[in-house]
Amino acid sequence: MNKNEGSAHIISRVAKDNQGEITAYELETGEIVSKEQAVLLVKQGSIGGVSVSTSKKGEEFLRSLPDQNKANNLDSLPVIDDNDIY
């Protein structure tokens, strides 16, 4: 990461659509950001523990940094209840 890694936000929960694709992220502060906002924040060094990847369709998305702990993978994080978002 960059100079802000020590003070970077951490993703604590995720929102998923009907197909199970992550659409938004909740930070440890309780703030919910869209996938697009999260990509920008990672590029700025404001979110740690993840990197930006590009799908075969050319869409940018977040990917957990590889380690031996599956519990901190984005797909393993708790899911945000729709009532918390809308």
PDB file of N, CA, C and O in Angstrom:
ATOM      1  N   MET A   1       0.863  -1.179   0.000  1.00  0.00           N
ATOM      2  CA  MET A   1       0.000   0.000   0.000  1.00  0.00           C
ATOM      3  C   MET A   1       0.900   1.229   0.000  1.00  0.00           C
ATOM      4  O   MET A   1       2.057   1.167  -0.312  1.00  0.00           O
ATOM      5  N   ASN A   2       0.392   2.363   0.413  1.00  0.00           N
ATOM      6  CA  ASN A   2       1.198   3.573   0.390  1.00  0.00           C
ATOM      7  C   ASN A   2       1.345   4.156   1.789  1.00  0.00           C
ATOM      8  O   ASN A   2       1.095   3.498   2.772  1.00  0.00           O
ATOM      9  N   LYS A   3       1.696   5.417   1.854  1.00  0.00           N
ATOM     10  CA  LYS A   3       1.983   6.069   3.125  1.00  0.00           C
ATOM     11  C   LYS A   3       0.813   6.067   4.105  1.00  0.00           C
ATOM     12  O   LYS A   3       1.006   6.164   5.294  1.00  0.00           O
ATOM     13  N   ASN A   4      -0.410   5.924   3.622  1.00  0.00           N
ATOM     14  CA  ASN A   4      -1.587   5.979   4.490  1.00  0.00           C
ATOM     15  C   ASN A   4      -1.992   4.624   5.055  1.00  0.00           C
ATOM     16  O   ASN A   4      -2.982   4.519   5.752  1.00  0.00           O
ATOM     17  N   GLU A   5      -1.235   3.568   4.758  1.00  0.00           N
ATOM     18  CA  GLU A   5      -1.682   2.236   5.132  1.00  0.00           C
ATOM     19  C   GLU A   5      -1.956   2.112   6.622  1.00  0.00           C
ATOM     20  O   GLU A   5      -2.921   1.474   7.018  1.00  0.00           O
ATOM     21  N   GLY A   6      -1.154   2.717   7.468  1.00  0.00           N
ATOM     22  CA  GLY A   6      -1.366   2.614   8.907  1.00  0.00           C
ATOM     23  C   GLY A   6      -2.670   3.239   9.352  1.00  0.00           C
ATOM     24  O   GLY A   6      -3.243   2.830  10.356  1.00  0.00           O
ATOM     25  N   SER A   7      -3.176   4.214   8.633  1.00  0.00           N
ATOM     26  CA  SER A   7      -4.419   4.882   9.007  1.00  0.00           C
ATOM     27  C   SER A   7      -5.546   4.581   8.018  1.00  0.00           C
ATOM     28  O   SER A   7      -6.569   5.247   8.028  1.00  0.00           O
ATOM     29  N   ALA A   8      -5.348   3.572   7.174  1.00  0.00           N
ATOM     30  CA  ALA A   8      -6.348   3.246   6.164  1.00  0.00           C
ATOM     31  C   ALA A   8      -7.576   2.602   6.797  1.00  0.00           C
ATOM     32  O   ALA A   8      -7.488   1.935   7.820  1.00  0.00           O
ATOM     33  N   HIS A   9      -8.714   2.819   6.167  1.00  0.00           N
ATOM     34  CA  HIS A   9      -9.961   2.193   6.591  1.00  0.00           C
ATOM     35  C   HIS A   9      -9.905   0.698   6.306  1.00  0.00           C
ATOM     36  O   HIS A   9      -9.168   0.233   5.443  1.00  0.00           O
ATOM     37  N   ILE A  10     -10.755  -0.036   7.002  1.00  0.00           N
ATOM     38  CA  ILE A  10     -10.874  -1.477   6.822  1.00  0.00           C
ATOM     39  C   ILE A  10     -12.320  -1.783   6.442  1.00  0.00           C
ATOM     40  O   ILE A  10     -13.254  -1.208   7.005  1.00  0.00           O
ATOM     41  N   ILE A  11     -12.499  -2.685   5.502  1.00  0.00           N
ATOM     42  CA  ILE A  11     -13.847  -3.102   5.116  1.00  0.00           C
ATOM     43  C   ILE A  11     -14.336  -4.125   6.139  1.00  0.00           C
ATOM     44  O   ILE A  11     -13.656  -5.115   6.414  1.00  0.00           O
ATOM     45  N   SER A  12     -15.523  -3.862   6.719  1.00  0.00           N
ATOM     46  CA  SER A  12     -16.039  -4.745   7.758  1.00  0.00           C
ATOM     47  C   SER A  12     -17.207  -5.609   7.292  1.00  0.00           C
ATOM     48  O   SER A  12     -17.412  -6.711   7.801  1.00  0.00           O
ATOM     49  N   ARG A  13     -18.008  -5.111   6.332  1.00  0.00           N
ATOM     50  CA  ARG A  13     -19.139  -5.867   5.797  1.00  0.00           C
ATOM     51  C   ARG A  13     -19.302  -5.539   4.319  1.00  0.00           C
ATOM     52  O   ARG A  13     -18.779  -4.527   3.846  1.00  0.00           O
ATOM     53  N   VAL A  14     -20.050  -6.365   3.606  1.00  0.00           N
ATOM     54  CA  VAL A  14     -20.294  -6.149   2.177  1.00  0.00           C
ATOM     55  C   VAL A  14     -21.778  -6.243   1.869  1.00  0.00           C
ATOM     56  O   VAL A  14     -22.534  -6.876   2.605  1.00  0.00           O
ATOM     57  N   ALA A  15     -22.196  -5.607   0.787  1.00  0.00           N
ATOM     58  CA  ALA A  15     -23.557  -5.741   0.255  1.00  0.00           C
ATOM     59  C   ALA A  15     -23.451  -6.524  -1.041  1.00  0.00           C
ATOM     60  O   ALA A  15     -22.527  -6.304  -1.834  1.00  0.00           O
ATOM     61  N   LYS A  16     -24.387  -7.450  -1.256  1.00  0.00           N
ATOM     62  CA  LYS A  16     -24.363  -8.282  -2.464  1.00  0.00           C
ATOM     63  C   LYS A  16     -25.697  -8.188  -3.189  1.00  0.00           C
ATOM     64  O   LYS A  16     -26.738  -8.027  -2.564  1.00  0.00           O
ATOM     65  N   ASP A  17     -25.633  -8.329  -4.523  1.00  0.00           N
ATOM     66  CA  ASP A  17     -26.859  -8.354  -5.315  1.00  0.00           C
ATOM     67  C   ASP A  17     -27.416  -9.778  -5.355  1.00  0.00           C
ATOM     68  O   ASP A  17     -26.889 -10.691  -4.702  1.00  0.00           O
ATOM     69  N   ASN A  18     -28.468  -9.986  -6.132  1.00  0.00           N
ATOM     70  CA  ASN A  18     -29.125 -11.297  -6.207  1.00  0.00           C
ATOM     71  C   ASN A  18     -28.225 -12.396  -6.757  1.00  0.00           C
ATOM     72  O   ASN A  18     -28.458 -13.577  -6.508  1.00  0.00           O
ATOM     73  N   GLN A  19     -27.206 -12.025  -7.519  1.00  0.00           N
ATOM     74  CA  GLN A  19     -26.275 -13.006  -8.077  1.00  0.00           C
ATOM     75  C   GLN A  19     -25.074 -13.248  -7.155  1.00  0.00           C
ATOM     76  O   GLN A  19     -24.167 -14.000  -7.494  1.00  0.00           O
ATOM     77  N   GLY A  20     -25.052 -12.573  -6.007  1.00  0.00           N
ATOM     78  CA  GLY A  20     -23.953 -12.740  -5.061  1.00  0.00           C
ATOM     79  C   GLY A  20     -22.759 -11.858  -5.332  1.00  0.00           C
ATOM     80  O   GLY A  20     -21.721 -11.988  -4.678  1.00  0.00           O
ATOM     81  N   GLU A  21     -22.884 -10.921  -6.287  1.00  0.00           N
ATOM     82  CA  GLU A  21     -21.789  -9.997  -6.592  1.00  0.00           C
ATOM     83  C   GLU A  21     -21.801  -8.850  -5.590  1.00  0.00           C
ATOM     84  O   GLU A  21     -22.850  -8.298  -5.270  1.00  0.00           O
ATOM     85  N   ILE A  22     -20.624  -8.496  -5.095  1.00  0.00           N
ATOM     86  CA  ILE A  22     -20.511  -7.401  -4.135  1.00  0.00           C
ATOM     87  C   ILE A  22     -20.802  -6.076  -4.836  1.00  0.00           C
ATOM     88  O   ILE A  22     -20.229  -5.782  -5.882  1.00  0.00           O
ATOM     89  N   THR A  23     -21.691  -5.278  -4.237  1.00  0.00           N
ATOM     90  CA  THR A  23     -22.092  -4.003  -4.832  1.00  0.00           C
ATOM     91  C   THR A  23     -21.703  -2.801  -3.982  1.00  0.00           C
ATOM     92  O   THR A  23     -21.682  -1.676  -4.467  1.00  0.00           O
ATOM     93  N   ALA A  24     -21.444  -3.025  -2.688  1.00  0.00           N
ATOM     94  CA  ALA A  24     -21.081  -1.932  -1.782  1.00  0.00           C
ATOM     95  C   ALA A  24     -20.310  -2.514  -0.603  1.00  0.00           C
ATOM     96  O   ALA A  24     -20.329  -3.726  -0.360  1.00  0.00           O
ATOM     97  N   TYR A  25     -19.654  -1.623   0.131  1.00  0.00           N
ATOM     98  CA  TYR A  25     -18.816  -2.027   1.248  1.00  0.00           C
ATOM     99  C   TYR A  25     -19.110  -1.133   2.447  1.00  0.00           C
ATOM    100  O   TYR A  25     -19.329   0.063   2.287  1.00  0.00           O
ATOM    101  N   GLU A  26     -19.082  -1.725   3.632  1.00  0.00           N
ATOM    102  CA  GLU A  26     -19.178  -0.932   4.854  1.00  0.00           C
ATOM    103  C   GLU A  26     -17.799  -0.865   5.479  1.00  0.00           C
ATOM    104  O   GLU A  26     -17.133  -1.895   5.667  1.00  0.00           O
ATOM    105  N   LEU A  27     -17.370   0.353   5.801  1.00  0.00           N
ATOM    106  CA  LEU A  27     -16.081   0.549   6.450  1.00  0.00           C
ATOM    107  C   LEU A  27     -16.233   0.387   7.951  1.00  0.00           C
ATOM    108  O   LEU A  27     -17.355   0.383   8.474  1.00  0.00           O
ATOM    109  N   GLU A  28     -15.132   0.271   8.663  1.00  0.00           N
ATOM    110  CA  GLU A  28     -15.180   0.082  10.119  1.00  0.00           C
ATOM    111  C   GLU A  28     -15.845   1.258  10.816  1.00  0.00           C
ATOM    112  O   GLU A  28     -16.317   1.120  11.942  1.00  0.00           O
ATOM    113  N   THR A  29     -15.969   2.393  10.150  1.00  0.00           N
ATOM    114  CA  THR A  29     -16.616   3.577  10.714  1.00  0.00           C
ATOM    115  C   THR A  29     -18.136   3.509  10.614  1.00  0.00           C
ATOM    116  O   THR A  29     -18.826   4.359  11.169  1.00  0.00           O
ATOM    117  N   GLY A  30     -18.646   2.522   9.855  1.00  0.00           N
ATOM    118  CA  GLY A  30     -20.077   2.421   9.618  1.00  0.00           C
ATOM    119  C   GLY A  30     -20.491   3.052   8.301  1.00  0.00           C
ATOM    120  O   GLY A  30     -21.626   2.886   7.857  1.00  0.00           O
ATOM    121  N   GLU A  31     -19.590   3.780   7.656  1.00  0.00           N
ATOM    122  CA  GLU A  31     -19.888   4.403   6.365  1.00  0.00           C
ATOM    123  C   GLU A  31     -20.012   3.324   5.294  1.00  0.00           C
ATOM    124  O   GLU A  31     -19.198   2.408   5.228  1.00  0.00           O
ATOM    125  N   ILE A  32     -21.035   3.443   4.456  1.00  0.00           N
ATOM    126  CA  ILE A  32     -21.234   2.511   3.351  1.00  0.00           C
ATOM    127  C   ILE A  32     -20.866   3.222   2.060  1.00  0.00           C
ATOM    128  O   ILE A  32     -21.349   4.326   1.789  1.00  0.00           O
ATOM    129  N   VAL A  33     -20.001   2.578   1.269  1.00  0.00           N
ATOM    130  CA  VAL A  33     -19.551   3.164   0.000  1.00  0.00           C
ATOM    131  C   VAL A  33     -19.843   2.179  -1.129  1.00  0.00           C
ATOM    132  O   VAL A  33     -19.820   0.963  -0.939  1.00  0.00           O
ATOM    133  N   SER A  34     -20.147   2.732  -2.291  1.00  0.00           N
ATOM    134  CA  SER A  34     -20.420   1.903  -3.467  1.00  0.00           C
ATOM    135  C   SER A  34     -19.138   1.233  -3.936  1.00  0.00           C
ATOM    136  O   SER A  34     -18.031   1.599  -3.525  1.00  0.00           O
ATOM    137  N   LYS A  35     -19.275   0.266  -4.822  1.00  0.00           N
ATOM    138  CA  LYS A  35     -18.106  -0.409  -5.385  1.00  0.00           C
ATOM    139  C   LYS A  35     -17.191   0.610  -6.069  1.00  0.00           C
ATOM    140  O   LYS A  35     -15.979   0.586  -5.892  1.00  0.00           O
ATOM    141  N   GLU A  36     -17.782   1.541  -6.816  1.00  0.00           N
ATOM    142  CA  GLU A  36     -16.995   2.546  -7.539  1.00  0.00           C
ATOM    143  C   GLU A  36     -16.253   3.467  -6.568  1.00  0.00           C
ATOM    144  O   GLU A  36     -15.089   3.804  -6.785  1.00  0.00           O
ATOM    145  N   GLN A  37     -16.945   3.897  -5.505  1.00  0.00           N
ATOM    146  CA  GLN A  37     -16.297   4.745  -4.494  1.00  0.00           C
ATOM    147  C   GLN A  37     -15.156   3.997  -3.821  1.00  0.00           C
ATOM    148  O   GLN A  37     -14.093   4.565  -3.586  1.00  0.00           O
ATOM    149  N   ALA A  38     -15.384   2.731  -3.515  1.00  0.00           N
ATOM    150  CA  ALA A  38     -14.368   1.928  -2.843  1.00  0.00           C
ATOM    151  C   ALA A  38     -13.123   1.781  -3.714  1.00  0.00           C
ATOM    152  O   ALA A  38     -11.995   1.871  -3.210  1.00  0.00           O
ATOM    153  N   VAL A  39     -13.310   1.570  -5.008  1.00  0.00           N
ATOM    154  CA  VAL A  39     -12.167   1.461  -5.920  1.00  0.00           C
ATOM    155  C   VAL A  39     -11.330   2.740  -5.857  1.00  0.00           C
ATOM    156  O   VAL A  39     -10.104   2.693  -5.750  1.00  0.00           O
ATOM    157  N   LEU A  40     -11.995   3.886  -5.907  1.00  0.00           N
ATOM    158  CA  LEU A  40     -11.272   5.161  -5.830  1.00  0.00           C
ATOM    159  C   LEU A  40     -10.544   5.313  -4.499  1.00  0.00           C
ATOM    160  O   LEU A  40      -9.402   5.768  -4.461  1.00  0.00           O
ATOM    161  N   LEU A  41     -11.198   4.935  -3.407  1.00  0.00           N
ATOM    162  CA  LEU A  41     -10.584   5.052  -2.084  1.00  0.00           C
ATOM    163  C   LEU A  41      -9.357   4.147  -1.954  1.00  0.00           C
ATOM    164  O   LEU A  41      -8.352   4.540  -1.357  1.00  0.00           O
ATOM    165  N   VAL A  42      -9.421   2.955  -2.526  1.00  0.00           N
ATOM    166  CA  VAL A  42      -8.257   2.060  -2.496  1.00  0.00           C
ATOM    167  C   VAL A  42      -7.111   2.674  -3.291  1.00  0.00           C
ATOM    168  O   VAL A  42      -5.961   2.674  -2.845  1.00  0.00           O
ATOM    169  N   LYS A  43      -7.416   3.224  -4.462  1.00  0.00           N
ATOM    170  CA  LYS A  43      -6.381   3.852  -5.288  1.00  0.00           C
ATOM    171  C   LYS A  43      -5.730   5.026  -4.572  1.00  0.00           C
ATOM    172  O   LYS A  43      -4.555   5.318  -4.790  1.00  0.00           O
ATOM    173  N   GLN A  44      -6.487   5.709  -3.705  1.00  0.00           N
ATOM    174  CA  GLN A  44      -5.957   6.836  -2.933  1.00  0.00           C
ATOM    175  C   GLN A  44      -5.243   6.378  -1.674  1.00  0.00           C
ATOM    176  O   GLN A  44      -4.673   7.190  -0.954  1.00  0.00           O
ATOM    177  N   GLY A  45      -5.304   5.084  -1.371  1.00  0.00           N
ATOM    178  CA  GLY A  45      -4.676   4.560  -0.169  1.00  0.00           C
ATOM    179  C   GLY A  45      -5.520   4.721   1.075  1.00  0.00           C
ATOM    180  O   GLY A  45      -5.023   4.580   2.187  1.00  0.00           O
ATOM    181  N   SER A  46      -6.823   4.979   0.906  1.00  0.00           N
ATOM    182  CA  SER A  46      -7.694   5.215   2.053  1.00  0.00           C
ATOM    183  C   SER A  46      -8.357   3.951   2.592  1.00  0.00           C
ATOM    184  O   SER A  46      -8.976   3.987   3.643  1.00  0.00           O
ATOM    185  N   ILE A  47      -8.272   2.834   1.859  1.00  0.00           N
ATOM    186  CA  ILE A  47      -8.779   1.545   2.332  1.00  0.00           C
ATOM    187  C   ILE A  47      -7.628   0.559   2.228  1.00  0.00           C
ATOM    188  O   ILE A  47      -6.966   0.465   1.185  1.00  0.00           O
ATOM    189  N   GLY A  48      -7.383  -0.174   3.305  1.00  0.00           N
ATOM    190  CA  GLY A  48      -6.293  -1.137   3.328  1.00  0.00           C
ATOM    191  C   GLY A  48      -6.783  -2.568   3.247  1.00  0.00           C
ATOM    192  O   GLY A  48      -7.970  -2.858   3.394  1.00  0.00           O
ATOM    193  N   GLY A  49      -5.849  -3.484   3.015  1.00  0.00           N
ATOM    194  CA  GLY A  49      -6.142  -4.904   3.013  1.00  0.00           C
ATOM    195  C   GLY A  49      -6.714  -5.446   1.720  1.00  0.00           C
ATOM    196  O   GLY A  49      -7.040  -6.629   1.629  1.00  0.00           O
ATOM    197  N   VAL A  50      -6.847  -4.592   0.710  1.00  0.00           N
ATOM    198  CA  VAL A  50      -7.394  -5.004  -0.581  1.00  0.00           C
ATOM    199  C   VAL A  50      -6.615  -4.324  -1.702  1.00  0.00           C
ATOM    200  O   VAL A  50      -5.899  -3.353  -1.485  1.00  0.00           O
ATOM    201  N   SER A  51      -6.773  -4.855  -2.909  1.00  0.00           N
ATOM    202  CA  SER A  51      -6.191  -4.237  -4.092  1.00  0.00           C
ATOM    203  C   SER A  51      -7.270  -4.107  -5.154  1.00  0.00           C
ATOM    204  O   SER A  51      -8.342  -4.711  -5.043  1.00  0.00           O
ATOM    205  N   VAL A  52      -6.990  -3.333  -6.187  1.00  0.00           N
ATOM    206  CA  VAL A  52      -7.924  -3.152  -7.296  1.00  0.00           C
ATOM    207  C   VAL A  52      -7.516  -4.080  -8.428  1.00  0.00           C
ATOM    208  O   VAL A  52      -6.348  -4.125  -8.816  1.00  0.00           O
ATOM    209  N   SER A  53      -8.475  -4.846  -8.935  1.00  0.00           N
ATOM    210  CA  SER A  53      -8.264  -5.724 -10.081  1.00  0.00           C
ATOM    211  C   SER A  53      -9.266  -5.343 -11.162  1.00  0.00           C
ATOM    212  O   SER A  53     -10.217  -4.610 -10.901  1.00  0.00           O
ATOM    213  N   THR A  54      -9.060  -5.857 -12.362  1.00  0.00           N
ATOM    214  CA  THR A  54      -9.966  -5.594 -13.474  1.00  0.00           C
ATOM    215  C   THR A  54     -10.529  -6.912 -13.988  1.00  0.00           C
ATOM    216  O   THR A  54      -9.782  -7.853 -14.237  1.00  0.00           O
ATOM    217  N   SER A  55     -11.855  -6.962 -14.134  1.00  0.00           N
ATOM    218  CA  SER A  55     -12.519  -8.178 -14.620  1.00  0.00           C
ATOM    219  C   SER A  55     -12.301  -8.340 -16.119  1.00  0.00           C
ATOM    220  O   SER A  55     -11.827  -7.428 -16.793  1.00  0.00           O
ATOM    221  N   LYS A  56     -12.688  -9.509 -16.627  1.00  0.00           N
ATOM    222  CA  LYS A  56     -12.592  -9.762 -18.068  1.00  0.00           C
ATOM    223  C   LYS A  56     -13.452  -8.784 -18.861  1.00  0.00           C
ATOM    224  O   LYS A  56     -13.183  -8.525 -20.022  1.00  0.00           O
ATOM    225  N   LYS A  57     -14.504  -8.251 -18.210  1.00  0.00           N
ATOM    226  CA  LYS A  57     -15.380  -7.265 -18.867  1.00  0.00           C
ATOM    227  C   LYS A  57     -14.816  -5.857 -18.786  1.00  0.00           C
ATOM    228  O   LYS A  57     -15.422  -4.914 -19.271  1.00  0.00           O
ATOM    229  N   GLY A  58     -13.666  -5.704 -18.117  1.00  0.00           N
ATOM    230  CA  GLY A  58     -13.036  -4.398 -18.003  1.00  0.00           C
ATOM    231  C   GLY A  58     -13.497  -3.588 -16.811  1.00  0.00           C
ATOM    232  O   GLY A  58     -13.165  -2.416 -16.705  1.00  0.00           O
ATOM    233  N   GLU A  59     -14.269  -4.200 -15.908  1.00  0.00           N
ATOM    234  CA  GLU A  59     -14.756  -3.489 -14.727  1.00  0.00           C
ATOM    235  C   GLU A  59     -13.763  -3.650 -13.577  1.00  0.00           C
ATOM    236  O   GLU A  59     -13.261  -4.743 -13.330  1.00  0.00           O
ATOM    237  N   GLU A  60     -13.522  -2.552 -12.872  1.00  0.00           N
ATOM    238  CA  GLU A  60     -12.632  -2.606 -11.725  1.00  0.00           C
ATOM    239  C   GLU A  60     -13.395  -3.087 -10.493  1.00  0.00           C
ATOM    240  O   GLU A  60     -14.564  -2.762 -10.315  1.00  0.00           O
ATOM    241  N   PHE A  61     -12.724  -3.884  -9.679  1.00  0.00           N
ATOM    242  CA  PHE A  61     -13.329  -4.396  -8.457  1.00  0.00           C
ATOM    243  C   PHE A  61     -12.235  -4.583  -7.418  1.00  0.00           C
ATOM    244  O   PHE A  61     -11.042  -4.527  -7.735  1.00  0.00           O
ATOM    245  N   LEU A  62     -12.656  -4.800  -6.170  1.00  0.00           N
ATOM    246  CA  LEU A  62     -11.695  -5.002  -5.089  1.00  0.00           C
ATOM    247  C   LEU A  62     -11.441  -6.483  -4.899  1.00  0.00           C
ATOM    248  O   LEU A  62     -12.332  -7.308  -5.037  1.00  0.00           O
ATOM    249  N   ARG A  63     -10.197  -6.787  -4.543  1.00  0.00           N
ATOM    250  CA  ARG A  63      -9.790  -8.161  -4.260  1.00  0.00           C
ATOM    251  C   ARG A  63      -9.005  -8.149  -2.955  1.00  0.00           C
ATOM    252  O   ARG A  63      -8.164  -7.269  -2.735  1.00  0.00           O
ATOM    253  N   SER A  64      -9.290  -9.119  -2.103  1.00  0.00           N
ATOM    254  CA  SER A  64      -8.550  -9.255  -0.847  1.00  0.00           C
ATOM    255  C   SER A  64      -7.085  -9.534  -1.149  1.00  0.00           C
ATOM    256  O   SER A  64      -6.775 -10.249  -2.106  1.00  0.00           O
ATOM    257  N   LEU A  65      -6.200  -9.005  -0.323  1.00  0.00           N
ATOM    258  CA  LEU A  65      -4.793  -9.329  -0.471  1.00  0.00           C
ATOM    259  C   LEU A  65      -4.595 -10.783  -0.060  1.00  0.00           C
ATOM    260  O   LEU A  65      -5.166 -11.236   0.945  1.00  0.00           O
ATOM    261  N   PRO A  66      -3.806 -11.534  -0.814  1.00  0.00           N
ATOM    262  CA  PRO A  66      -3.646 -12.952  -0.496  1.00  0.00           C
ATOM    263  C   PRO A  66      -2.917 -13.171   0.825  1.00  0.00           C
ATOM    264  O   PRO A  66      -1.905 -12.531   1.100  1.00  0.00           O
ATOM    265  N   ASP A  67      -3.499 -14.045   1.642  1.00  0.00           N
ATOM    266  CA  ASP A  67      -2.861 -14.497   2.870  1.00  0.00           C
ATOM    267  C   ASP A  67      -3.476 -15.847   3.232  1.00  0.00           C
ATOM    268  O   ASP A  67      -4.288 -16.371   2.495  1.00  0.00           O
ATOM    269  N   GLN A  68      -3.121 -16.389   4.344  1.00  0.00           N
ATOM    270  CA  GLN A  68      -3.616 -17.709   4.735  1.00  0.00           C
ATOM    271  C   GLN A  68      -4.929 -17.650   5.503  1.00  0.00           C
ATOM    272  O   GLN A  68      -5.463 -18.663   5.913  1.00  0.00           O
ATOM    273  N   ASN A  69      -5.486 -16.444   5.708  1.00  0.00           N
ATOM    274  CA  ASN A  69      -6.687 -16.259   6.518  1.00  0.00           C
ATOM    275  C   ASN A  69      -7.902 -16.046   5.620  1.00  0.00           C
ATOM    276  O   ASN A  69      -8.127 -14.957   5.107  1.00  0.00           O
ATOM    277  N   LYS A  70      -8.709 -17.087   5.433  1.00  0.00           N
ATOM    278  CA  LYS A  70      -9.900 -16.968   4.583  1.00  0.00           C
ATOM    279  C   LYS A  70     -10.985 -16.103   5.219  1.00  0.00           C
ATOM    280  O   LYS A  70     -11.853 -15.581   4.543  1.00  0.00           O
ATOM    281  N   ALA A  71     -10.942 -15.917   6.533  1.00  0.00           N
ATOM    282  CA  ALA A  71     -11.966 -15.142   7.232  1.00  0.00           C
ATOM    283  C   ALA A  71     -11.966 -13.675   6.832  1.00  0.00           C
ATOM    284  O   ALA A  71     -12.979 -12.997   6.945  1.00  0.00           O
ATOM    285  N   ASN A  72     -10.828 -13.165   6.342  1.00  0.00           N
ATOM    286  CA  ASN A  72     -10.786 -11.760   5.960  1.00  0.00           C
ATOM    287  C   ASN A  72     -10.983 -11.549   4.460  1.00  0.00           C
ATOM    288  O   ASN A  72     -10.859 -10.440   3.966  1.00  0.00           O
ATOM    289  N   ASN A  73     -11.309 -12.606   3.720  1.00  0.00           N
ATOM    290  CA  ASN A  73     -11.628 -12.456   2.304  1.00  0.00           C
ATOM    291  C   ASN A  73     -12.954 -11.716   2.174  1.00  0.00           C
ATOM    292  O   ASN A  73     -13.863 -11.906   2.976  1.00  0.00           O
ATOM    293  N   LEU A  74     -13.088 -10.904   1.159  1.00  0.00           N
ATOM    294  CA  LEU A  74     -14.299 -10.097   1.002  1.00  0.00           C
ATOM    295  C   LEU A  74     -15.555 -10.961   0.943  1.00  0.00           C
ATOM    296  O   LEU A  74     -16.574 -10.611   1.531  1.00  0.00           O
ATOM    297  N   ASP A  75     -15.499 -12.098   0.255  1.00  0.00           N
ATOM    298  CA  ASP A  75     -16.676 -12.961   0.170  1.00  0.00           C
ATOM    299  C   ASP A  75     -17.024 -13.617   1.498  1.00  0.00           C
ATOM    300  O   ASP A  75     -18.135 -14.114   1.667  1.00  0.00           O
ATOM    301  N   SER A  76     -16.092 -13.635   2.445  1.00  0.00           N
ATOM    302  CA  SER A  76     -16.343 -14.253   3.754  1.00  0.00           C
ATOM    303  C   SER A  76     -16.849 -13.256   4.792  1.00  0.00           C
ATOM    304  O   SER A  76     -17.241 -13.657   5.884  1.00  0.00           O
ATOM    305  N   LEU A  77     -16.828 -11.970   4.471  1.00  0.00           N
ATOM    306  CA  LEU A  77     -17.264 -10.955   5.426  1.00  0.00           C
ATOM    307  C   LEU A  77     -18.778 -10.997   5.605  1.00  0.00           C
ATOM    308  O   LEU A  77     -19.507 -11.428   4.706  1.00  0.00           O
ATOM    309  N   PRO A  78     -19.266 -10.524   6.753  1.00  0.00           N
ATOM    310  CA  PRO A  78     -20.723 -10.454   6.960  1.00  0.00           C
ATOM    311  C   PRO A  78     -21.387  -9.600   5.886  1.00  0.00           C
ATOM    312  O   PRO A  78     -20.792  -8.651   5.365  1.00  0.00           O
ATOM    313  N   VAL A  79     -22.625  -9.949   5.556  1.00  0.00           N
ATOM    314  CA  VAL A  79     -23.374  -9.232   4.516  1.00  0.00           C
ATOM    315  C   VAL A  79     -24.240  -8.155   5.176  1.00  0.00           C
ATOM    316  O   VAL A  79     -24.885  -8.407   6.186  1.00  0.00           O
ATOM    317  N   ILE A  80     -24.244  -6.993   4.570  1.00  0.00           N
ATOM    318  CA  ILE A  80     -25.052  -5.865   5.041  1.00  0.00           C
ATOM    319  C   ILE A  80     -26.517  -6.160   4.744  1.00  0.00           C
ATOM    320  O   ILE A  80     -26.869  -6.544   3.626  1.00  0.00           O
ATOM    321  N   ASP A  81     -27.360  -5.963   5.729  1.00  0.00           N
ATOM    322  CA  ASP A  81     -28.806  -6.080   5.527  1.00  0.00           C
ATOM    323  C   ASP A  81     -29.267  -4.915   4.669  1.00  0.00           C
ATOM    324  O   ASP A  81     -28.859  -3.775   4.869  1.00  0.00           O
ATOM    325  N   ASP A  82     -30.146  -5.192   3.697  1.00  0.00           N
ATOM    326  CA  ASP A  82     -30.652  -4.129   2.821  1.00  0.00           C
ATOM    327  C   ASP A  82     -31.239  -2.970   3.614  1.00  0.00           C
ATOM    328  O   ASP A  82     -31.180  -1.822   3.174  1.00  0.00           O
ATOM    329  N   ASN A  83     -31.822  -3.242   4.765  1.00  0.00           N
ATOM    330  CA  ASN A  83     -32.404  -2.174   5.585  1.00  0.00           C
ATOM    331  C   ASN A  83     -31.336  -1.211   6.110  1.00  0.00           C
ATOM    332  O   ASN A  83     -31.640  -0.075   6.441  1.00  0.00           O
ATOM    333  N   ASP A  84     -30.098  -1.661   6.193  1.00  0.00           N
ATOM    334  CA  ASP A  84     -29.003  -0.796   6.639  1.00  0.00           C
ATOM    335  C   ASP A  84     -28.552   0.167   5.547  1.00  0.00           C
ATOM    336  O   ASP A  84     -27.903   1.167   5.815  1.00  0.00           O
ATOM    337  N   ILE A  85     -28.868  -0.175   4.285  1.00  0.00           N
ATOM    338  CA  ILE A  85     -28.415   0.640   3.166  1.00  0.00           C
ATOM    339  C   ILE A  85     -29.475   1.643   2.731  1.00  0.00           C
ATOM    340  O   ILE A  85     -29.200   2.794   2.479  1.00  0.00           O
ATOM    341  N   TYR A  86     -30.708   1.202   2.621  1.00  0.00           N
ATOM    342  CA  TYR A  86     -31.770   2.027   2.028  1.00  0.00           C
ATOM    343  C   TYR A  86     -32.685   2.629   3.046  1.00  0.00           C
ATOM    344  O   TYR A  86     -32.885   2.211   4.091  1.00  0.00           O
TER     345      TYR A  86
END
